[in-house]
CSV table of C-alpha atoms and ligand atoms in Angstrom, one decimal:
chain,number,residue,atom,x,y,z
O,23,MET,CA,70.7,97.3,95.0
O,24,THR,CA,70.3,96.5,90.8
O,25,LEU,CA,72.4,98.5,88.4
O,26,LEU,CA,72.3,99.9,84.9
O,27,SER,CA,75.6,98.4,84.1
O,28,PRO,CA,75.9,98.3,79.6
O,29,ILE,CA,78.1,96.1,78.1
O,30,ILE,CA,80.0,97.3,76.0
O,31,SER,CA,79.8,95.6,72.9
O,32,MET,CA,83.4,94.9,70.3
O,33,PRO,CA,84.9,93.4,67.8
O,34,GLN,CA,87.0,90.4,69.2
O,35,ASN,CA,89.9,91.7,68.2
O,36,SER,CA,90.6,95.1,69.0
O,37,LEU,CA,89.9,93.9,73.3
O,38,LYS,CA,92.6,93.5,75.0
O,39,ASN,CA,94.5,91.8,78.2
O,40,VAL,CA,95.2,94.9,80.6
O,41,ALA,CA,97.1,94.1,83.8
O,42,VAL,CA,95.6,97.0,86.5
O,43,ILE,CA,98.9,97.6,89.4
O,44,GLY,CA,97.3,98.2,92.5
O,45,ALA,CA,93.1,98.0,94.0
O,46,GLY,CA,92.6,100.7,95.4
O,47,SER,CA,89.1,102.8,93.9
O,48,ALA,CA,91.5,104.0,91.2
O,49,GLY,CA,91.8,100.2,89.9
O,50,LEU,CA,89.0,99.1,91.0
O,51,VAL,CA,86.7,101.5,88.6
O,52,THR,CA,89.8,100.5,85.9
O,53,ALA,CA,88.6,96.7,85.8
O,54,ARG,CA,85.1,97.9,86.1
O,55,GLU,CA,85.0,100.5,83.2
O,56,LEU,CA,87.3,98.2,81.1
O,57,LYS,CA,85.6,94.6,81.9
O,58,ARG,CA,82.7,96.7,81.3
O,59,GLU,CA,84.7,97.2,77.8
O,60,GLY,CA,85.3,94.0,76.4
O,61,HIS,CA,88.7,94.3,77.6
O,62,ILE,CA,90.2,91.5,79.6
O,63,VAL,CA,92.0,92.2,83.3
O,64,VAL,CA,93.8,91.4,86.0
O,65,VAL,CA,94.1,93.0,88.9
O,66,PHE,CA,97.4,93.0,90.5
O,67,GLU,CA,97.5,93.9,94.2
O,68,ARG,CA,99.9,94.0,97.0
O,69,GLU,CA,97.2,93.7,100.0
O,70,ASN,CA,95.4,91.2,100.9
O,71,GLN,CA,92.6,93.0,100.5
O,72,LEU,CA,91.2,95.6,98.0
O,73,GLY,CA,90.7,99.4,98.4
O,74,GLY,CA,93.8,101.0,99.1
O,75,THR,CA,94.0,103.5,101.2
O,76,TRP,CA,90.9,102.9,102.7
O,77,VAL,CA,92.2,100.2,104.6
O,78,TYR,CA,92.8,101.6,107.7
O,79,THR,CA,95.5,100.0,109.9
O,80,PRO,CA,97.1,101.1,113.5
O,81,ASP,CA,100.8,99.2,112.2
O,82,THR,CA,102.7,102.0,110.6
O,83,GLU,CA,106.7,101.6,109.3
O,84,SER,CA,109.6,101.8,110.5
O,85,ASP,CA,110.8,105.3,109.9
O,86,PRO,CA,107.9,107.2,111.5
O,87,VAL,CA,109.0,110.2,108.3
O,88,GLY,CA,110.2,107.9,105.5
O,89,LEU,CA,113.0,107.7,104.3
O,90,ASP,CA,115.0,104.9,104.6
O,91,PRO,CA,114.0,103.3,101.2
O,92,THR,CA,113.8,99.7,103.4
O,93,ARG,CA,111.3,100.5,106.0
O,94,LYS,CA,109.0,97.8,106.4
O,95,ILE,CA,106.2,99.4,103.6
O,96,VAL,CA,102.4,100.5,105.5
O,97,HIS,CA,100.1,101.8,102.5
O,98,SER,CA,97.4,103.2,103.6
O,99,SER,CA,98.1,107.3,105.5
O,100,LEU,CA,94.8,107.0,107.4
O,101,TYR,CA,94.5,108.0,110.5
O,102,SER,CA,91.7,105.9,113.0
O,103,SER,CA,89.5,109.4,113.5
O,104,LEU,CA,89.5,110.6,110.0
O,105,ARG,CA,86.4,111.1,108.8
O,106,VAL,CA,85.3,112.2,105.1
O,107,ASN,CA,86.2,115.7,103.6
O,108,LEU,CA,84.2,115.4,101.3
O,109,PRO,CA,79.7,115.1,100.8
O,110,ARG,CA,79.4,111.4,100.1
O,111,GLU,CA,76.8,112.3,97.3
O,112,VAL,CA,79.7,113.9,96.0
O,113,MET,CA,82.0,111.4,96.4
O,114,GLY,CA,80.4,108.2,95.0
O,115,PHE,CA,81.2,106.6,91.8
O,116,ARG,CA,78.6,108.7,89.1
O,117,ASP,CA,76.5,105.4,88.5
O,118,TYR,CA,77.3,103.8,92.3
O,119,PRO,CA,76.3,106.6,94.2
O,120,PHE,CA,77.3,106.3,97.7
O,121,VAL,CA,74.0,106.5,99.5
O,122,ALA,CA,73.7,105.4,102.7
O,123,LYS,CA,72.8,101.9,103.6
O,124,LYS,CA,70.8,100.6,106.4
O,125,LYS,CA,72.3,97.5,107.7
O,126,PRO,CA,74.3,96.7,111.5
O,127,GLY,CA,77.7,98.0,111.1
O,128,ARG,CA,77.3,100.9,108.7
O,129,ASP,CA,78.1,104.4,109.6
O,130,PRO,CA,74.7,107.0,108.0
O,131,ARG,CA,76.7,109.8,108.6
O,132,ARG,CA,77.1,112.1,105.0
O,133,TYR,CA,80.6,112.4,106.0
O,134,PRO,CA,80.9,109.1,108.2
O,135,GLY,CA,84.5,107.6,109.2
O,136,HIS,CA,86.9,105.7,106.9
O,137,LYS,CA,85.5,102.4,107.1
O,138,GLU,CA,81.9,102.7,105.8
O,139,VAL,CA,84.3,103.8,102.2
O,140,LEU,CA,86.2,100.8,102.2
O,141,ASP,CA,82.6,98.9,103.1
O,142,TYR,CA,81.2,101.2,100.2
O,143,LEU,CA,84.4,100.4,97.7
O,144,ASN,CA,83.5,96.2,98.7
O,145,ASP,CA,80.3,96.5,98.6
O,146,PHE,CA,80.8,98.1,94.4
O,147,GLY,CA,83.3,95.4,93.7
O,148,VAL,CA,81.1,92.4,94.6
O,149,GLU,CA,78.6,94.6,92.9
O,150,PHE,CA,80.3,94.6,89.2
O,151,GLY,CA,82.2,91.9,89.9
O,152,LEU,CA,85.1,92.5,90.0
O,153,ILE,CA,86.3,90.4,92.9
O,154,GLY,CA,87.4,87.0,90.9
O,155,LEU,CA,90.2,89.8,88.5
O,156,VAL,CA,92.5,90.8,91.5
O,157,ARG,CA,95.3,88.9,92.6
O,158,PHE,CA,95.7,89.8,96.2
O,159,GLY,CA,98.4,89.7,97.9
O,160,MET,CA,101.2,89.8,94.4
O,161,GLU,CA,103.3,92.7,94.0
O,162,VAL,CA,103.9,94.4,90.9
O,163,GLY,CA,108.4,94.5,91.2
O,164,TYR,CA,108.3,94.7,87.5
O,165,VAL,CA,106.5,97.0,84.9
O,166,GLY,CA,108.2,97.2,81.2
O,167,MET,CA,108.3,96.9,77.7
O,168,LEU,CA,108.9,93.9,75.8
O,169,GLU,CA,110.5,94.2,72.1
O,170,ASN,CA,107.0,93.7,70.3
O,171,GLY,CA,105.2,95.7,72.0
O,172,LYS,CA,103.7,94.7,74.5
O,173,TRP,CA,104.3,95.0,78.0
O,174,LYS,CA,106.4,92.2,81.3
O,175,VAL,CA,104.4,92.2,84.3
O,176,SER,CA,106.3,90.6,86.9
O,177,TYR,CA,105.6,90.5,90.1
O,178,ARG,CA,105.1,88.2,93.4
O,179,LYS,CA,104.2,87.3,97.3
O,180,ARG,CA,104.6,89.6,99.3
O,181,GLU,CA,104.5,88.1,101.9
O,182,ASN,CA,107.4,85.0,101.8
O,183,ASP,CA,108.2,85.3,98.0
O,184,ASP,CA,111.8,86.6,96.6
O,185,VAL,CA,110.6,84.1,92.4
O,186,PHE,CA,109.3,86.6,90.4
O,187,ALA,CA,106.3,85.8,87.5
O,188,ASN,CA,106.3,87.1,84.0
O,189,GLU,CA,103.2,87.7,82.4
O,190,GLU,CA,102.8,89.9,79.2
O,191,TYR,CA,99.8,92.4,78.4
O,192,ASP,CA,99.1,94.3,75.7
O,193,ALA,CA,99.0,97.6,78.6
O,194,VAL,CA,99.6,98.0,82.0
O,195,ILE,CA,96.9,100.5,84.2
O,196,ILE,CA,99.0,102.2,86.7
O,197,CYS,CA,96.4,102.8,90.2
O,198,ASN,CA,98.8,102.1,92.4
O,199,GLY,CA,97.9,105.1,94.5
O,200,HIS,CA,99.7,108.9,95.9
O,201,TYR,CA,99.6,109.2,99.4
O,202,ALA,CA,102.0,106.5,100.4
O,203,GLU,CA,105.7,108.2,99.7
O,204,PRO,CA,105.8,111.2,101.7
O,205,ARG,CA,107.8,114.5,101.2
O,206,ILE,CA,109.1,116.0,104.3
O,207,ALA,CA,110.3,120.1,104.3
O,208,ASP,CA,113.8,120.7,104.1
O,209,ILE,CA,114.3,122.5,107.8
O,210,PRO,CA,118.0,124.0,107.8
O,211,GLY,CA,120.3,122.5,110.3
O,212,ILE,CA,117.3,119.1,111.5
O,213,GLU,CA,120.6,117.6,110.9
O,214,VAL,CA,121.4,118.8,114.8
O,215,TRP,CA,117.7,119.1,116.1
O,216,PRO,CA,117.6,116.0,119.5
O,217,GLY,CA,113.3,115.8,119.2
O,218,LYS,CA,111.7,113.4,117.0
O,219,GLN,CA,110.1,113.7,113.6
O,220,ILE,CA,107.1,112.1,112.4
O,221,HIS,CA,105.4,112.0,109.3
O,222,SER,CA,101.7,112.1,108.9
O,223,HIS,CA,101.1,108.8,106.7
O,224,ASN,CA,102.6,107.3,109.9
O,225,TYR,CA,100.6,109.2,112.3
O,226,ARG,CA,97.1,107.1,114.0
O,227,VAL,CA,96.3,108.5,117.0
O,228,PRO,CA,96.7,111.4,119.5
O,229,ASP,CA,98.6,109.1,122.8
O,230,PRO,CA,101.9,109.8,121.9
O,231,PHE,CA,101.7,113.2,121.0
O,232,ARG,CA,100.5,114.6,125.0
O,233,ASP,CA,101.9,116.5,127.3
O,234,GLN,CA,104.2,117.0,123.8
O,235,VAL,CA,105.0,120.4,122.7
O,236,VAL,CA,104.6,119.5,118.7
O,237,VAL,CA,105.2,121.8,115.6
O,238,LEU,CA,103.2,120.4,112.5
O,239,ILE,CA,103.6,121.7,109.3
O,240,GLY,CA,101.3,122.1,105.9
O,241,GLY,CA,98.4,123.3,106.0
O,242,ALA,CA,96.1,120.5,104.2
O,243,ALA,CA,92.9,119.2,105.4
O,244,SER,CA,94.8,116.2,107.5
O,245,ALA,CA,97.2,119.7,108.9
O,246,THR,CA,93.6,120.9,110.1
O,247,ASP,CA,92.1,117.4,111.1
O,248,ILE,CA,95.2,115.8,113.2
O,249,SER,CA,96.3,120.0,114.8
O,250,ARG,CA,93.1,119.7,116.5
O,251,GLU,CA,93.5,116.2,117.5
O,252,ILE,CA,96.8,116.6,119.0
O,253,ALA,CA,95.4,119.6,121.0
O,254,GLU,CA,93.5,117.5,123.1
O,255,VAL,CA,96.2,115.7,124.5
O,256,ALA,CA,99.7,118.1,124.0
O,257,LYS,CA,100.6,121.1,126.1
O,258,GLU,CA,101.2,123.1,122.9
O,259,VAL,CA,100.5,122.8,119.1
O,260,HIS,CA,102.9,125.0,116.8
O,261,ILE,CA,101.1,125.2,113.6
O,262,SER,CA,103.6,126.4,110.5
O,263,SER,CA,102.3,127.2,106.9
O,264,ARG,CA,102.9,128.6,104.1
O,265,SER,CA,99.2,130.6,104.2
O,266,ALA,CA,99.5,132.1,107.7
O,267,THR,CA,100.2,135.5,106.8
O,268,SER,CA,100.2,137.7,109.9
O,269,GLY,CA,103.4,138.4,110.6
O,270,VAL,CA,103.5,137.1,114.5
O,271,PRO,CA,102.4,134.3,115.8
O,272,VAL,CA,98.7,134.4,116.5
O,273,LYS,CA,96.7,132.4,119.1
O,274,LEU,CA,93.8,130.0,116.5
O,275,PRO,CA,90.5,130.9,117.5
O,276,GLY,CA,88.2,128.9,119.8
O,277,TYR,CA,92.0,126.8,121.5
O,278,ASP,CA,94.6,128.2,124.5
O,279,ASN,CA,97.6,125.9,123.2
O,280,ILE,CA,97.3,126.2,118.9
O,281,TRP,CA,100.2,129.3,117.3
O,282,LEU,CA,99.4,129.7,114.1
O,283,HIS,CA,103.6,130.1,112.7
O,284,ASN,CA,104.6,131.1,109.4
O,285,MET,CA,108.0,129.0,108.2
O,286,ILE,CA,111.0,127.8,109.6
O,287,GLU,CA,113.4,129.0,108.9
O,288,ALA,CA,115.9,126.7,111.2
O,289,VAL,CA,116.3,124.5,114.2
O,290,GLY,CA,119.5,124.0,116.3
O,291,SER,CA,120.9,121.9,119.1
O,292,ASP,CA,119.1,123.7,121.8
O,293,SER,CA,115.5,121.4,120.1
O,294,GLY,CA,114.3,124.8,119.6
O,295,VAL,CA,112.8,126.1,116.2
O,296,ASN,CA,112.8,129.2,114.7
O,297,PHE,CA,110.5,130.7,112.6
O,298,GLN,CA,110.5,133.0,109.5
O,299,ASP,CA,108.5,135.9,111.8
O,300,GLY,CA,110.7,135.8,114.0
O,301,SER,CA,109.4,134.2,117.2
O,302,LYS,CA,111.2,130.6,118.5
O,303,VAL,CA,109.5,127.4,120.3
O,304,VAL,CA,111.4,124.4,122.5
O,305,ALA,CA,110.1,120.6,120.5
O,306,ASP,CA,109.5,118.0,121.2
O,307,ILE,CA,108.2,116.7,117.8
O,308,ILE,CA,108.3,118.2,115.0
O,309,LEU,CA,104.9,116.4,112.7
O,310,HIS,CA,105.4,116.3,108.9
O,311,CYS,CA,101.8,117.3,106.7
O,312,THR,CA,103.4,118.3,103.7
O,313,GLY,CA,102.2,115.7,101.6
O,314,TYR,CA,103.6,112.9,99.1
O,315,LYS,CA,105.7,111.8,96.6
O,316,TYR,CA,104.8,110.4,93.5
O,317,HIS,CA,106.6,107.0,92.7
O,318,PHE,CA,106.5,104.4,90.9
O,319,PRO,CA,109.8,102.0,91.8
O,320,PHE,CA,108.3,99.0,89.9
O,321,LEU,CA,108.5,101.2,86.4
O,322,GLU,CA,110.8,101.0,83.9
O,323,THR,CA,110.7,103.3,80.6
O,324,ASN,CA,114.6,104.2,79.9
O,325,GLY,CA,113.6,107.3,80.8
O,326,ILE,CA,110.0,108.3,79.3
O,327,VAL,CA,108.8,109.2,82.1
O,328,THR,CA,109.5,110.9,84.3
O,329,VAL,CA,108.7,111.6,88.0
O,330,ASP,CA,110.3,115.7,88.3
O,331,ASP,CA,109.3,118.0,91.2
O,332,ASN,CA,106.9,116.3,91.7
O,333,ARG,CA,105.5,116.5,87.7
O,334,VAL,CA,104.9,112.7,86.3
O,335,GLY,CA,105.6,113.4,82.5
O,336,PRO,CA,104.8,113.6,79.6
O,337,LEU,CA,101.3,112.4,79.8
O,338,TYR,CA,98.8,114.5,77.8
O,339,LYS,CA,95.9,114.8,79.7
O,340,HIS,CA,97.5,113.9,83.1
O,341,ILE,CA,97.3,110.1,81.4
O,342,PHE,CA,99.8,108.3,78.7
O,343,PRO,CA,102.9,109.5,77.7
O,344,PRO,CA,102.7,110.4,74.5
O,345,ALA,CA,105.4,107.9,73.5
O,346,LEU,CA,103.8,105.3,74.5
O,347,ALA,CA,99.9,105.8,73.5
O,348,PRO,CA,98.1,103.7,74.4
O,349,SER,CA,99.0,100.9,76.0
O,350,LEU,CA,100.8,102.9,79.3
O,351,SER,CA,98.2,105.3,81.0
O,352,PHE,CA,97.9,106.0,84.7
O,353,VAL,CA,95.0,107.0,86.6
O,354,GLY,CA,94.0,108.9,89.8
O,355,LEU,CA,97.7,111.5,89.2
O,356,PRO,CA,95.2,114.9,89.2
O,357,TRP,CA,94.8,115.5,92.9
O,358,LYS,CA,93.2,119.2,94.8
O,359,VAL,CA,90.0,116.5,93.3
O,360,ILE,CA,87.0,114.8,93.7
O,361,PRO,CA,88.7,111.8,92.4
O,362,PHE,CA,86.5,108.8,92.7
O,363,PHE,CA,84.1,110.7,89.9
O,364,LEU,CA,87.5,111.8,87.5
O,365,CYS,CA,88.9,108.6,87.7
O,366,GLU,CA,85.6,106.6,86.7
O,367,LEU,CA,85.7,109.2,84.1
O,368,GLN,CA,89.3,108.4,83.0
O,369,SER,CA,88.5,105.3,83.0
O,370,LYS,CA,86.0,105.5,81.2
O,371,TRP,CA,87.9,107.1,78.6
O,372,ILE,CA,91.0,104.5,78.8
O,373,ALA,CA,88.8,101.4,78.0
O,374,GLY,CA,87.4,102.8,75.3
O,375,VAL,CA,91.2,104.2,73.8
O,376,LEU,CA,92.2,101.1,74.0
O,377,SER,CA,89.6,99.0,72.5
O,378,GLY,CA,89.7,101.7,69.7
O,379,ARG,CA,86.5,103.4,70.4
O,380,ILE,CA,87.8,106.7,71.1
O,381,SER,CA,90.9,108.0,69.3
O,382,LEU,CA,93.5,109.5,70.6
O,383,PRO,CA,95.9,112.8,68.5
O,384,SER,CA,98.6,111.8,66.4
O,385,LYS,CA,101.6,112.3,69.4
O,386,GLU,CA,103.1,115.5,67.7
O,387,ASP,CA,99.5,116.3,68.8
O,388,MET,CA,99.3,115.3,71.8
O,389,ASN,CA,102.9,116.2,72.6
O,390,VAL,CA,101.8,120.3,71.5
O,391,ASP,CA,99.6,120.0,74.1
O,392,ILE,CA,101.1,118.5,76.9
O,393,GLU,CA,104.4,121.6,75.7
O,394,ALA,CA,101.6,124.4,75.7
O,395,PHE,CA,99.9,123.3,79.2
O,396,TYR,CA,103.7,123.5,80.9
O,397,SER,CA,104.3,126.4,78.7
O,398,PHE,CA,101.8,127.9,81.2
O,399,MET,CA,103.0,126.6,83.8
O,400,GLU,CA,106.3,127.8,83.7
O,401,ALA,CA,104.5,131.6,82.2
O,402,ALA,CA,102.3,132.2,85.2
O,403,ARG,CA,105.0,131.1,87.6
O,404,ILE,CA,103.0,128.1,89.0
O,405,PRO,CA,105.9,125.2,90.7
O,406,LYS,CA,106.6,121.9,88.5
O,407,ARG,CA,105.1,119.9,91.5
O,408,TYR,CA,101.3,121.6,90.8
O,409,THR,CA,101.2,120.1,87.8
O,410,HIS,CA,98.7,117.7,89.2
O,411,ASN,CA,96.6,119.4,91.0
O,412,MET,CA,93.8,120.7,89.3
O,413,ASP,CA,92.7,122.8,92.0
O,414,ASP,CA,89.5,125.4,89.7
O,415,CYS,CA,90.1,123.4,86.7
O,416,GLN,CA,88.3,119.7,87.7
O,417,PHE,CA,85.2,120.0,86.6
O,418,GLU,CA,86.6,121.5,82.9
O,419,TYR,CA,88.8,118.5,83.2
O,420,ASP,CA,86.0,115.9,83.8
O,421,ASP,CA,84.0,117.3,80.8
O,422,TRP,CA,86.1,117.0,78.8
O,423,LEU,CA,86.7,113.6,79.8
O,424,ALA,CA,83.6,113.5,80.0
O,425,ALA,CA,82.7,114.6,75.6
O,426,GLU,CA,85.7,111.8,74.7
O,427,CYS,CA,83.0,109.6,75.8
O,428,GLY,CA,79.9,110.7,74.8
O,429,CYS,CA,78.5,110.6,78.5
O,430,THR,CA,77.0,113.4,80.3
O,431,LEU,CA,78.5,116.3,81.7
O,432,SER,CA,79.6,117.2,85.6
O,433,GLU,CA,76.5,117.6,87.4
O,434,GLU,CA,75.3,121.1,88.6
O,435,TRP,CA,74.3,119.4,92.2
O,436,ARG,CA,77.9,118.2,92.2
O,437,LYS,CA,80.0,121.2,91.2
O,438,GLN,CA,77.9,123.0,93.6
O,439,MET,CA,78.2,120.5,96.7
O,440,TYR,CA,82.0,120.5,96.0
O,441,PHE,CA,82.7,124.3,96.0
O,442,ILE,CA,80.1,124.8,98.5
O,443,SER,CA,82.1,121.9,101.0
O,444,ARG,CA,85.2,123.0,99.9
O,445,LYS,CA,84.6,126.5,101.3
O,446,ASN,CA,83.0,124.8,104.4
O,447,LYS,CA,85.9,123.3,104.9
O,448,LYS,CA,88.5,126.5,104.8
O,449,THR,CA,86.2,128.1,107.4
O,450,LEU,CA,83.9,126.7,109.7
O,451,PRO,CA,86.7,122.9,109.7
O,452,GLU,CA,85.9,122.2,113.6
O,453,THR,CA,82.3,121.5,112.8
O,454,TYR,CA,81.4,121.2,108.5
O,455,ARG,CA,81.2,117.5,108.7
O,456,ASP,CA,77.9,118.0,110.9
O,457,GLU,CA,76.6,121.2,109.6
O,458,TRP,CA,75.0,121.7,105.9
O,459,ASP,CA,72.8,124.6,104.2
O,460,ASP,CA,72.7,122.8,100.8
O,461,ASP,CA,70.2,120.8,101.8
O,462,ASP,CA,68.4,122.1,98.8
O,463,LEU,CA,71.2,120.5,96.9
O,464,ILE,CA,71.2,117.1,98.2
O,465,ILE,CA,67.4,117.1,97.3
O,466,GLN,CA,68.8,117.4,93.7
O,467,ALA,CA,71.3,115.0,93.7
O,468,HIS,CA,68.8,111.7,95.1
O,469,GLU,CA,66.6,112.9,92.0
O,470,ASP,CA,69.6,112.2,89.6
O,471,PHE,CA,70.4,109.1,91.7
O,472,VAL,CA,67.5,107.3,90.6
O,473,LYS,CA,68.6,106.8,87.6
O,474,TYR,CA,71.4,104.9,89.0
O,475,ILE,CA,69.6,103.3,91.7
O,476,PRO,CA,66.1,101.1,90.1
V,522,FAD,P1,95.8,104.0,96.9
V,522,FAD,O1,93.7,103.6,97.4
V,522,FAD,O2,96.4,103.9,97.8
V,522,FAD,O3,95.6,102.7,96.3
V,522,FAD,C1,96.6,102.2,95.0
V,522,FAD,C2,96.5,100.1,95.4
V,522,FAD,O4,97.7,100.1,94.6
V,522,FAD,C3,96.2,99.9,97.0
V,522,FAD,O5,96.0,98.7,97.1
V,522,FAD,C4,97.7,99.2,97.3
V,522,FAD,O6,98.4,98.5,97.2
V,522,FAD,C5,98.4,99.3,95.8
V,522,FAD,N1,99.7,98.7,95.0
V,522,FAD,C6,100.6,100.3,94.9
V,522,FAD,N2,101.7,99.5,94.5
V,522,FAD,C7,101.8,98.2,94.9
V,522,FAD,C8,102.8,97.5,93.4
V,522,FAD,N3,104.0,97.5,93.7
V,522,FAD,N4,101.7,96.2,93.6
V,522,FAD,C9,100.5,96.0,93.7
V,522,FAD,N5,99.6,96.7,93.9
V,522,FAD,C10,100.2,97.6,94.1
V,522,FAD,N6,89.4,111.1,99.2
V,522,FAD,C11,87.9,110.7,99.1
V,522,FAD,O7,87.6,110.6,98.0
V,522,FAD,N7,87.4,111.3,100.3
V,522,FAD,C12,87.9,111.7,100.9
V,522,FAD,O8,87.5,112.0,102.6
V,522,FAD,C13,89.7,111.3,101.3
V,522,FAD,N8,90.5,111.8,101.8
V,522,FAD,C14,91.6,111.3,102.4
V,522,FAD,C15,92.1,110.9,103.5
V,522,FAD,C16,93.9,111.2,103.8
V,522,FAD,C17,94.5,111.0,104.8
V,522,FAD,C18,94.6,110.6,101.8
V,522,FAD,C19,95.5,109.7,102.6
V,522,FAD,C20,93.7,109.9,101.1
V,522,FAD,C21,91.9,111.0,101.1
V,522,FAD,N9,90.9,111.3,100.0
V,522,FAD,C22,90.1,111.1,100.0
V,522,FAD,C23,92.2,110.0,98.8
V,522,FAD,C24,92.0,108.9,98.2
V,522,FAD,O9,93.9,108.4,98.5
V,522,FAD,C25,91.4,108.7,96.9
V,522,FAD,O10,89.9,108.9,97.1
V,522,FAD,C26,92.1,107.7,96.4
V,522,FAD,O11,91.0,106.1,97.8
V,522,FAD,C27,92.7,106.9,95.9
V,522,FAD,O12,92.6,105.6,95.6
V,522,FAD,P2,93.9,105.2,94.2
V,522,FAD,O13,93.3,104.0,94.3
V,522,FAD,O14,94.9,106.0,93.3
V,522,FAD,O15,94.7,105.0,95.6
């Protein structure tokens, strides 16, 4: 594939030395946009390959719920059977469409398995000459601002070296992902409950659940997939979620051994799990599909940037902390979004801001914008932990970024396809990946892709 890849010509003194932390999809597209703008880029990646989340491993962490800070860390949360939950036309980067490739070993399905995404990211890295920018196997242990306004980045070889090397950069962009630090439910009585617990971060295959009675907490995409998969081998699966509306436990239509409950009230030393609907089951395993925490163990900002109830802040447009802008930024924090497309726009904006081609408002104005956003959330009684949940407003956000960058707004087909797939995922969770009725939108998408694939 040959791509249109304009290099923007900037005066030399406006170009920066930039450290990017992480070579997942966010770090890669950030490196691409920085390179396009002419900045000098180094990407630090702890693992020995690119792809972040999309590097599947059968390995799991030493603490299955992820509470022990000294546990062996495994970055990826993928399970073996995982297929993407967005149609590939929507999921790919705008100017490097995620089209099926007729090559051995590739997965041409519209909702392919996880390896196809890793292959796509590797293709992206090669196509845009990014591999040479990545320092593989290098874990960043410290990022902090120096008196001269530059950033100190300390890193070490992950496997076998306790000695940190230090380097200085004009700017640091954090792309370390947010699906690696498990968040687990607070359950009264859990300290005496004798069963096993595991977080979905450490779920790979259903075999360990054979003949077990499992209580699965959560209602998001992974919870839906994993509950169905486990039910094929488990004795019983009891899903506990906020979204269960019925006051009594109900069997999931089409399944003999899956029940829907509302939240857990308490658990006891008799292995019992009591639900708020008044029902009780004696369970062997609690599986927490309860999401993740933002985690930046290497970042030292003297309290300027904090993580409070999963709000990373204060950040202007989920990217720049006003007091440290534009030299510190974050890519990829929003969730309930199309991540690759959103990160592409975020990083385009950052690259332009760093070179001075695009202006930021004053620090005061950025703070006013953030305060207005937080006040809106408070008035609407939206919990802090949903600060980066974009749900229905992602396209508004994407288009704001696109306008700042002077590029085309979100395509109509992309929006429609996203909303249709979201609806189908909810109403037809077992079949949405293999059956659809938006072929007209697929045609429109491919007409658009021609711009990028000559
Ligand atoms: P990551 O992919 O997590 O990459 C972060 C990188 O930073 C990693 O390579 C890590 O090793 C590195 N790193 C971290 N700390 C350090 C450090 N201190 N020093 C050096 N390197 C470091 N998205 C979709 O679009 N479609 C889907 O179908 C989909 N399914 C998903 C299913 C699951 C189970 C999960 C968990 C996520 C899914 N996502 C999906 C979201 C997915 O995470 C994003 O698409 C995207 O891959 C996130 O990219 P990232 O670069 O932000 O983070």
